Short mmCIF file of C-alpha atoms in Angstrom, two decimals:
data_model
loop_
_atom_site.label_atom_id
_atom_site.label_comp_id
_atom_site.label_asym_id
_atom_site.label_seq_id
_atom_site.Cartn_x
_atom_site.Cartn_y
_atom_site.Cartn_z
CA MET A 4 -43.00 3.13 -25.76
CA THR A 5 -42.64 -0.46 -24.79
CA TYR A 6 -40.12 -0.70 -21.91
CA ASP A 7 -37.60 -3.71 -21.42
CA LEU A 8 -38.77 -4.50 -17.97
CA VAL A 9 -41.28 -3.01 -15.47
CA ILE A 10 -41.00 -3.97 -11.68
CA ARG A 11 -44.05 -3.21 -9.49
CA THR A 12 -43.98 -3.32 -5.59
CA ARG A 13 -45.75 -1.90 -2.56
CA ARG A 14 -42.39 -0.95 -1.06
CA ALA A 15 -40.18 1.01 -3.31
CA VAL A 16 -37.49 2.53 -1.36
CA LEU A 17 -37.13 5.94 -3.32
CA PRO A 18 -34.86 9.04 -2.66
CA ASP A 19 -37.94 10.49 -1.02
CA GLY A 20 -39.11 7.68 1.13
CA GLU A 21 -40.76 4.38 0.75
CA ARG A 22 -44.03 4.07 -1.15
CA PRO A 23 -45.71 1.64 -3.78
CA ALA A 24 -44.30 2.36 -7.43
CA ALA A 25 -43.68 0.90 -10.57
CA VAL A 26 -39.98 1.15 -12.02
CA ALA A 27 -39.72 0.96 -15.63
CA VAL A 28 -36.22 -0.20 -17.27
CA ALA A 29 -35.18 0.65 -20.78
CA GLY A 30 -31.62 0.10 -22.23
CA GLY A 31 -30.24 -0.61 -18.91
CA ARG A 32 -31.35 2.53 -17.12
CA ILE A 33 -34.41 3.67 -15.22
CA ALA A 34 -36.72 5.18 -17.58
CA GLU A 35 -39.57 5.93 -15.27
CA VAL A 36 -40.69 5.75 -11.75
CA ALA A 37 -44.64 5.66 -11.77
CA GLU A 38 -47.36 4.77 -9.72
CA ARG A 39 -47.63 1.11 -8.83
CA ASP A 40 -50.69 0.45 -10.98
CA ALA A 41 -49.70 2.78 -13.92
CA PRO A 42 -50.10 1.34 -17.46
CA LEU A 43 -46.58 0.67 -18.59
CA PRO A 44 -46.17 -1.61 -21.70
CA ALA A 45 -43.12 -3.81 -21.11
CA ALA A 46 -41.54 -6.81 -22.64
CA SER A 47 -41.11 -8.42 -19.27
CA GLU A 48 -43.04 -7.55 -16.11
CA THR A 49 -42.39 -8.56 -12.32
CA ASP A 50 -44.72 -7.93 -9.52
CA LEU A 51 -42.91 -8.10 -5.99
CA GLY A 52 -46.02 -7.50 -4.01
CA ASP A 53 -44.66 -6.90 -0.54
CA THR A 54 -41.31 -7.56 -1.14
CA ALA A 55 -39.02 -4.39 -1.05
CA LEU A 56 -37.35 -2.77 -4.03
CA LEU A 57 -34.13 -1.16 -3.25
CA PRO A 58 -31.31 0.49 -5.30
CA GLY A 59 -28.36 -1.74 -5.78
CA LEU A 60 -26.14 -1.06 -2.75
CA VAL A 61 -22.58 0.72 -3.32
CA ASP A 62 -19.70 -0.50 -1.27
CA THR A 63 -16.83 1.63 -1.44
CA HIS A 64 -14.60 -0.53 0.92
CA VAL A 65 -13.69 -3.89 -0.63
CA HIS A 66 -10.42 -5.72 -0.73
CA ILE A 67 -10.31 -8.06 -3.66
CA ASN A 68 -6.58 -8.91 -3.63
CA GLU A 69 -6.30 -9.84 -7.36
CA PRO A 70 -3.76 -9.98 -8.89
CA GLY A 71 -1.08 -11.37 -6.77
CA ARG A 72 -3.09 -12.64 -3.94
CA THR A 73 -6.08 -14.35 -5.64
CA GLU A 74 -5.78 -17.17 -3.36
CA TRP A 75 -7.21 -14.82 -0.70
CA GLU A 76 -10.11 -13.55 -2.88
CA GLY A 77 -10.53 -12.60 -6.37
CA PHE A 78 -12.85 -10.60 -8.92
CA ALA A 79 -15.01 -13.64 -9.80
CA THR A 80 -15.66 -14.50 -6.31
CA ALA A 81 -15.94 -11.31 -4.65
CA THR A 82 -18.57 -9.76 -7.30
CA ARG A 83 -20.62 -13.21 -7.01
CA ALA A 84 -20.62 -12.55 -3.23
CA ALA A 85 -21.57 -8.82 -3.79
CA ALA A 86 -24.55 -9.60 -5.98
CA ALA A 87 -25.78 -12.30 -3.54
CA GLY A 88 -25.76 -9.52 -0.88
CA GLY A 89 -27.42 -6.86 -3.15
CA VAL A 90 -24.48 -5.01 -3.82
CA THR A 91 -24.23 -3.79 -7.45
CA THR A 92 -21.19 -1.63 -7.19
CA LEU A 93 -18.08 -1.87 -5.29
CA ILE A 94 -14.75 0.09 -5.30
CA ASP A 95 -11.51 -2.12 -4.89
CA MET A 96 -8.92 -1.08 -2.51
CA PRO A 97 -5.42 -0.63 -3.84
CA LEU A 98 -3.73 -2.99 -1.34
CA ASN A 99 -3.31 -6.76 -0.72
CA SER A 100 -2.95 -7.21 -4.38
CA LEU A 101 0.33 -7.39 -6.03
CA PRO A 102 1.26 -4.87 -7.37
CA PRO A 103 -0.73 -2.51 -5.23
CA THR A 104 -2.55 0.26 -7.14
CA VAL A 105 0.15 2.87 -6.67
CA SER A 106 0.96 3.63 -10.24
CA ALA A 107 -0.69 3.83 -13.60
CA ALA A 108 0.92 0.49 -14.55
CA ALA A 109 -0.26 -1.17 -11.48
CA LEU A 110 -3.73 0.26 -12.41
CA ALA A 111 -3.49 -1.32 -15.81
CA ALA A 112 -2.54 -4.59 -14.26
CA LYS A 113 -5.51 -4.58 -12.13
CA ARG A 114 -7.87 -3.85 -14.92
CA ALA A 115 -6.38 -6.74 -17.08
CA ALA A 116 -6.95 -9.01 -13.93
CA ALA A 117 -10.56 -8.04 -13.65
CA ALA A 118 -11.38 -8.40 -17.36
CA GLY A 119 -14.21 -10.91 -18.01
CA LYS A 120 -14.72 -11.72 -14.19
CA LEU A 121 -17.28 -9.08 -12.94
CA HIS A 122 -20.50 -10.03 -11.73
CA VAL A 123 -21.34 -6.34 -10.70
CA ASP A 124 -19.66 -3.12 -11.45
CA VAL A 125 -16.19 -2.32 -10.07
CA GLY A 126 -14.10 0.85 -9.62
CA PHE A 127 -10.70 1.21 -8.08
CA TRP A 128 -9.14 3.25 -5.45
CA GLY A 129 -5.41 4.48 -5.82
CA GLY A 130 -2.98 4.38 -3.15
CA ALA A 131 -0.68 7.01 -1.60
CA ILE A 132 2.51 5.42 -0.04
CA PRO A 133 6.00 6.92 0.68
CA GLY A 134 7.67 8.15 -2.59
CA ASN A 135 4.84 7.80 -4.95
CA VAL A 136 3.40 11.64 -5.09
CA PRO A 137 4.46 11.71 -8.77
CA SER A 138 2.24 8.85 -9.41
CA LEU A 139 -0.83 10.34 -8.00
CA ARG A 140 -1.98 12.61 -10.85
CA PRO A 141 -1.46 9.91 -13.47
CA LEU A 142 -3.65 7.53 -11.49
CA HIS A 143 -6.31 10.27 -11.01
CA ASP A 144 -6.26 10.96 -14.78
CA GLY A 145 -6.51 7.11 -15.24
CA GLY A 146 -10.00 7.31 -13.56
CA VAL A 147 -9.27 6.09 -9.82
CA PHE A 148 -12.03 7.48 -7.45
CA GLY A 149 -9.63 8.60 -4.80
CA PHE A 150 -6.49 7.74 -2.78
CA LYS A 151 -6.03 5.42 0.37
CA CYS A 152 -3.26 5.77 2.77
CA PHE A 153 -2.36 4.37 6.04
CA ALA A 154 -1.22 6.30 9.21
CA SER A 155 0.18 2.97 10.58
CA ASP A 156 1.42 -0.40 9.42
CA SER A 157 -1.03 -1.75 6.71
CA GLY A 158 0.02 -5.35 7.50
CA VAL A 159 1.57 -5.71 4.16
CA PRO A 160 5.18 -4.54 3.33
CA GLU A 161 4.40 -3.34 -0.24
CA PHE A 162 1.95 -0.55 1.04
CA PRO A 163 3.81 1.33 3.73
CA PRO A 164 2.21 3.97 5.95
CA LEU A 165 2.84 7.65 5.48
CA SER A 166 4.66 9.78 8.05
CA PRO A 167 3.04 13.04 9.04
CA GLY A 168 5.14 14.94 6.66
CA GLU A 169 4.55 12.53 3.69
CA MET A 170 0.86 12.84 4.53
CA ARG A 171 0.93 16.38 4.07
CA ASP A 172 2.68 16.36 0.73
CA ALA A 173 0.30 13.48 -0.43
CA PHE A 174 -2.80 15.79 0.64
CA ARG A 175 -1.33 18.86 -1.03
CA GLU A 176 -0.75 17.04 -4.40
CA ILE A 177 -4.39 15.42 -4.26
CA ALA A 178 -5.96 18.77 -3.31
CA ALA A 179 -4.21 20.27 -6.30
CA PHE A 180 -6.18 18.27 -8.77
CA GLY A 181 -9.30 18.10 -6.56
CA GLY A 182 -9.04 14.50 -5.49
CA LEU A 183 -10.41 12.51 -2.45
CA VAL A 184 -8.01 11.19 0.06
CA ILE A 185 -9.35 8.14 2.25
CA VAL A 186 -7.36 7.29 5.52
CA HIS A 187 -6.82 4.24 7.59
CA ALA A 188 -6.64 6.43 10.90
CA GLU A 189 -4.73 4.75 13.76
CA ASP A 190 -1.65 6.56 15.31
CA PRO A 191 1.22 4.23 15.40
CA SER A 192 2.48 5.88 18.70
CA ALA A 193 -0.49 4.83 20.39
CA LEU A 194 -0.41 1.15 19.33
CA THR A 195 1.43 -1.67 21.22
CA ALA A 196 1.92 -5.35 20.74
CA PRO A 197 -0.83 -7.57 22.41
CA ALA A 198 0.39 -8.99 25.81
CA ASP A 199 -1.07 -12.34 24.81
CA GLY A 200 -3.16 -14.14 22.34
CA GLY A 201 -6.55 -13.20 23.93
CA TYR A 202 -9.08 -10.64 22.51
CA PRO A 203 -8.95 -8.43 25.50
CA ALA A 204 -5.26 -7.93 25.06
CA PHE A 205 -5.60 -7.43 21.29
CA LEU A 206 -8.30 -4.64 22.02
CA ALA A 207 -6.18 -2.90 24.42
CA SER A 208 -3.27 -2.96 21.93
CA ARG A 209 -5.45 -0.92 19.63
CA PRO A 210 -7.04 1.63 21.89
CA PRO A 211 -9.62 4.58 21.14
CA ALA A 212 -6.84 7.14 21.54
CA ALA A 213 -5.01 5.64 18.53
CA GLU A 214 -7.85 6.46 16.20
CA ARG A 215 -8.65 9.73 17.71
CA ARG A 216 -5.13 10.95 17.52
CA ALA A 217 -5.09 9.79 13.79
CA VAL A 218 -8.28 11.55 12.94
CA GLU A 219 -7.13 14.64 14.72
CA GLN A 220 -3.93 14.64 12.51
CA VAL A 221 -6.07 14.10 9.34
CA ILE A 222 -8.46 17.04 10.27
CA ARG A 223 -5.39 19.28 10.84
CA LEU A 224 -3.86 18.33 7.50
CA ALA A 225 -7.29 18.65 5.69
CA GLY A 226 -7.60 22.35 7.15
CA GLU A 227 -4.00 23.01 5.98
CA THR A 228 -4.31 21.68 2.36
CA GLY A 229 -7.84 22.05 1.62
CA VAL A 230 -8.02 18.24 0.55
CA ARG A 231 -11.25 16.45 0.83
CA ALA A 232 -10.86 13.70 3.27
CA HIS A 233 -12.56 10.52 4.43
CA ILE A 234 -12.01 8.48 7.49
CA LEU A 235 -12.18 4.80 6.81
CA HIS A 236 -13.75 2.10 9.06
CA LEU A 237 -14.48 4.21 12.09
CA SER A 238 -14.57 2.06 15.30
CA ALA A 239 -13.82 4.28 18.29
CA ALA A 240 -16.80 6.61 19.24
CA ASP A 241 -14.32 9.00 20.95
CA CYS A 242 -13.63 10.26 17.19
CA LEU A 243 -16.98 11.46 16.75
CA GLU A 244 -16.55 14.77 18.74
CA PRO A 245 -13.61 16.23 16.54
CA LEU A 246 -15.26 15.03 13.43
CA ALA A 247 -18.44 16.74 14.27
CA LYS A 248 -16.72 19.99 15.03
CA ALA A 249 -14.52 19.87 11.94
CA GLN A 250 -17.69 19.22 9.68
CA SER A 251 -19.64 22.07 11.58
CA ASP A 252 -16.34 24.30 10.75
CA GLY A 253 -16.94 23.49 7.25
CA LEU A 254 -14.15 21.07 6.67
CA PRO A 255 -14.75 18.61 3.70
CA ILE A 256 -14.28 15.49 5.78
CA THR A 257 -16.61 12.57 6.24
CA ALA A 258 -16.53 9.19 7.79
CA GLU A 259 -17.85 5.66 7.41
CA THR A 260 -18.21 2.61 9.64
CA CYS A 261 -18.86 -1.06 9.19
CA PRO A 262 -21.42 -3.70 9.71
CA HIS A 263 -19.16 -5.48 12.43
CA TYR A 264 -18.77 -2.31 14.51
CA LEU A 265 -22.57 -1.94 14.43
CA VAL A 266 -23.61 -5.37 15.14
CA LEU A 267 -20.99 -7.29 17.06
CA SER A 268 -19.35 -6.52 20.32
CA ASP A 269 -15.82 -7.32 22.19
CA GLY A 270 -17.76 -10.01 24.43
CA GLU A 271 -18.64 -12.07 21.52
CA ALA A 272 -14.92 -12.17 19.96
CA ARG A 273 -14.47 -15.72 20.75
CA GLU A 274 -12.05 -16.63 17.66
CA PRO A 275 -9.85 -14.89 15.02
CA ALA A 276 -12.92 -14.55 12.67
CA TYR A 277 -13.69 -11.51 14.67
CA LYS A 278 -10.21 -9.89 14.40
CA CYS A 279 -10.04 -6.77 12.58
CA CYS A 280 -8.06 -3.25 12.67
CA PRO A 281 -9.27 -1.18 14.13
CA PRO A 282 -11.05 -3.54 16.55
CA ILE A 283 -14.55 -4.34 17.53
CA ARG A 284 -15.30 -2.54 20.86
CA ASP A 285 -17.66 -2.62 23.58
CA PRO A 286 -21.62 -2.21 23.47
CA ALA A 287 -21.42 1.45 24.66
CA ASN A 288 -19.08 2.39 22.05
CA ARG A 289 -21.42 0.38 19.41
CA ASP A 290 -24.39 2.43 20.94
CA ALA A 291 -22.46 5.72 20.21
CA LEU A 292 -21.64 4.72 16.72
CA TRP A 293 -25.16 4.37 15.97
CA GLN A 294 -25.84 7.84 17.40
CA GLY A 295 -23.08 8.86 15.08
CA LEU A 296 -24.90 7.50 12.01
CA ALA A 297 -28.32 9.03 13.18
CA SER A 298 -26.76 12.42 13.45
CA GLY A 299 -24.89 12.43 10.20
CA VAL A 300 -21.40 12.54 11.62
CA ILE A 301 -20.93 9.07 9.87
CA SER A 302 -22.50 9.06 6.69
CA CYS A 303 -21.60 5.62 5.27
CA VAL A 304 -21.77 1.96 6.05
CA VAL A 305 -19.48 -0.34 4.00
CA SER A 306 -18.08 -3.66 4.37
CA ASP A 307 -14.24 -3.45 4.68
CA HIS A 308 -14.33 -6.87 3.23
CA SER A 309 -10.66 -8.17 3.84
CA PRO A 310 -10.65 -11.78 3.35
CA SER A 311 -7.49 -14.10 3.44
CA THR A 312 -6.91 -17.78 3.27
CA PRO A 313 -8.19 -19.71 5.96
CA ASP A 314 -4.72 -20.61 7.69
CA LEU A 315 -4.17 -16.88 8.22
CA LYS A 316 -7.23 -16.52 10.32
CA GLN A 317 -6.01 -19.56 12.60
CA GLY A 318 -4.15 -19.28 15.85
CA ASP A 319 -4.95 -16.53 18.20
CA PHE A 320 -5.91 -12.67 18.24
CA ALA A 321 -2.03 -11.96 18.43
CA THR A 322 -1.15 -13.59 15.25
CA ALA A 323 -4.00 -14.07 12.98
CA TRP A 324 -4.71 -12.00 9.86
CA GLY A 325 -6.85 -8.92 10.81
CA GLY A 326 -9.80 -8.65 8.35
CA ILE A 327 -13.50 -9.48 8.39
CA SER A 328 -15.37 -11.25 5.28
CA SER A 329 -19.03 -9.75 5.24
CA LEU A 330 -19.56 -8.58 1.70
CA GLN A 331 -22.51 -10.82 1.25
CA LEU A 332 -23.89 -10.18 4.69
CA GLY A 333 -23.69 -6.46 5.23
CA LEU A 334 -27.35 -5.57 4.37
CA PRO A 335 -29.09 -8.15 6.52
CA ALA A 336 -26.68 -7.64 9.28
CA VAL A 337 -27.33 -3.82 9.25
CA TRP A 338 -30.89 -3.87 8.67
CA THR A 339 -31.53 -6.50 11.57
CA ALA A 340 -29.65 -4.06 14.02
CA ALA A 341 -31.21 -1.00 12.51
CA ARG A 342 -34.70 -1.92 12.66
CA ALA A 343 -34.41 -3.02 16.23
CA ARG A 344 -33.22 0.60 16.97
CA GLY A 345 -36.11 2.17 15.18
CA HIS A 346 -34.58 2.97 11.87
CA ASP A 347 -36.45 2.37 8.77
CA LEU A 348 -35.40 0.81 5.39
CA ALA A 349 -35.01 4.17 3.51
CA THR A 350 -32.40 5.17 6.13
CA VAL A 351 -30.40 2.01 5.74
CA VAL A 352 -30.36 2.46 2.09
CA ARG A 353 -29.07 5.92 2.56
CA TRP A 354 -26.23 4.67 4.39
CA MET A 355 -25.36 1.78 2.25
CA ALA A 356 -26.37 2.92 -1.23
CA GLU A 357 -26.96 6.72 -1.86
CA ALA A 358 -24.22 8.17 0.63
CA PRO A 359 -21.41 5.75 -0.64
CA ALA A 360 -22.32 6.65 -4.23
CA ALA A 361 -22.08 10.35 -3.28
CA LEU A 362 -18.59 10.04 -1.52
CA ALA A 363 -16.95 8.34 -4.38
CA ALA A 364 -18.88 10.42 -7.15
CA VAL A 365 -20.09 7.01 -8.71
CA PRO A 366 -22.22 8.02 -11.69
CA GLY A 367 -25.64 6.78 -11.89
CA LYS A 368 -25.79 4.63 -8.77
CA GLY A 369 -27.32 4.41 -5.22
CA ARG A 370 -30.61 5.80 -6.05
CA ILE A 371 -33.82 4.65 -7.76
CA ALA A 372 -34.21 7.58 -10.06
CA ALA A 373 -35.00 8.19 -13.64
CA GLY A 374 -31.74 8.18 -15.64
CA ASN A 375 -29.79 6.17 -13.22
CA ASP A 376 -28.62 2.66 -14.04
CA ALA A 377 -31.24 -0.02 -13.42
CA ASP A 378 -29.28 -1.50 -10.63
CA LEU A 379 -32.03 -2.91 -8.19
CA VAL A 380 -32.55 -5.35 -5.37
CA ALA A 381 -35.67 -7.26 -4.40
CA PHE A 382 -35.38 -7.51 -0.55
CA ASP A 383 -37.70 -9.56 1.76
CA PRO A 384 -37.15 -7.25 4.96
CA ASP A 385 -38.86 -9.62 7.17
CA ALA A 386 -37.51 -13.05 6.01
CA PRO A 387 -35.15 -14.52 8.77
CA PHE A 388 -32.20 -16.76 8.03
CA THR A 389 -29.36 -18.36 9.69
CA VAL A 390 -25.89 -17.74 8.40
CA ASP A 391 -24.37 -20.71 6.89
CA PRO A 392 -20.86 -20.39 5.70
CA ALA A 393 -21.31 -22.93 3.06
CA ARG A 394 -23.76 -20.64 1.20
CA LEU A 395 -21.50 -17.66 1.22
CA ARG A 396 -19.98 -16.89 -2.24
CA HIS A 397 -16.58 -15.25 -1.35
CA ARG A 398 -13.76 -17.63 -1.79
CA HIS A 399 -13.33 -18.83 1.70
CA PRO A 400 -16.34 -19.39 4.03
CA VAL A 401 -14.76 -17.65 7.17
CA THR A 402 -17.27 -15.18 8.87
CA PRO A 403 -17.89 -14.00 12.47
CA TYR A 404 -21.70 -14.16 11.55
CA GLU A 405 -21.89 -18.04 11.42
CA GLY A 406 -24.88 -19.45 13.13
CA ARG A 407 -26.30 -15.97 13.70
CA THR A 408 -29.99 -15.41 12.78
CA LEU A 409 -30.34 -12.19 10.54
CA THR A 410 -33.47 -10.84 9.13
CA GLY A 411 -33.74 -9.68 5.53
CA THR A 412 -33.20 -11.81 2.48
CA VAL A 413 -32.01 -10.66 -1.01
CA ARG A 414 -34.22 -12.42 -3.55
CA THR A 415 -33.24 -10.99 -6.80
CA THR A 416 -30.40 -8.56 -8.03
CA TRP A 417 -30.61 -6.66 -11.17
CA LEU A 418 -27.79 -5.14 -12.88
CA ARG A 419 -28.77 -2.70 -15.50
CA GLY A 420 -32.08 -4.35 -15.58
CA VAL A 421 -30.79 -7.91 -16.07
CA PRO A 422 -30.86 -10.52 -13.12
CA VAL A 423 -27.41 -11.53 -12.15
CA ASP A 424 -27.28 -15.09 -13.00
CA GLY A 425 -23.78 -16.26 -12.83
CA THR A 426 -22.72 -14.83 -16.21
CA PRO A 427 -20.09 -11.92 -15.73
CA SER A 428 -21.79 -8.92 -16.95
CA GLY A 429 -20.25 -6.16 -14.68
CA ARG A 430 -18.36 -3.21 -15.89
CA MET A 431 -15.03 -1.32 -14.94
CA LEU A 432 -16.03 2.26 -13.76
CA THR A 433 -14.08 5.35 -13.73
CA ARG A 434 -14.23 8.40 -11.64
CA LYS A 435 -17.08 11.03 -12.75
CA GLU A 436 -15.42 14.18 -13.73
CA ALA A 437 -16.83 17.31 -11.97
CA PRO A 438 -19.07 19.53 -14.14
#
């Protein structure tokens, strides 16, 4: 047969490692992965030479904020930034939009707002808040990939946290239909108001104990209810011990961390662009998070892209919005740090593509394999660049990476075998049903 596209490279990052290969695309899917020089008739052919070919990244932690707070971000801008950073699939968080995705009607409003604006594929998380247990199964039936909840204040009044009893009730309901719960784990009893507007005071106000207590609570409730649980944006390495034990005991619990916790440190936090919750901690903690990734206790690296309008990132660390915009920069930021620590590109791809796709059971994503969507990224792993906020595609050019030199440049992103070129061609995804 004649394929639509063949991409050849000396550095294809495949499920079994990195090697020369030719990837043949037909009908938007990967039809064949062959030897680099294999004869493969095609309507179009690209030879990347030594530029690496990766599967499109899967980012399961993105706040798009539309509808309702589109001035903070939006589907068009967020998905353009994703494509520029090699992300071809993302899952939108249920809060910071108005309405939050806590009912079937709100999910319909979210989908209506996204229609015609997507440059990459997008799925949706549902939300678990006080009083909406009856809405969880309809959301599940509507195709959300799981349910987010907070143990502490979310920062927006329309998405309140769950008490321990409410969390137990939500976990039981989600377990009853085989769903996934994802948890912002900080114990409110361990959080305090910052003593002043500096970063040390902000960091002290959200200590590692807050995360550990909440993680231990999730572990207990997962054991009671049998729900599959995932810890979001792990910042405190103190949590690795109870998570490792729970996993060795067979509990279905996983964890993720984010580029800013792996790359930045408390001593660099000079302005509110660095503020996030939970916070960026010290270098020793950062080293331990890398060890948690290497051991598999932490399985995923995702962005927690949480933008706002620039005025909300002004002021000091006590008052500014807590969120970091990094959707476009996650791959080079993590790769720059990972290669310095001896990790290869295949490992970074596992953390940022394969594992997030497996976590959320996103069909056909995260691996260069026959039958999967032809979501692919040409990535030059040796090309440095300096982060210029003016070149970022998300709505507001605010980033703690400003002026930082990173290594690794995305050259081309293909969605289902077609280069992402500014024309919205992304699809809305729904959860894959279990076989």
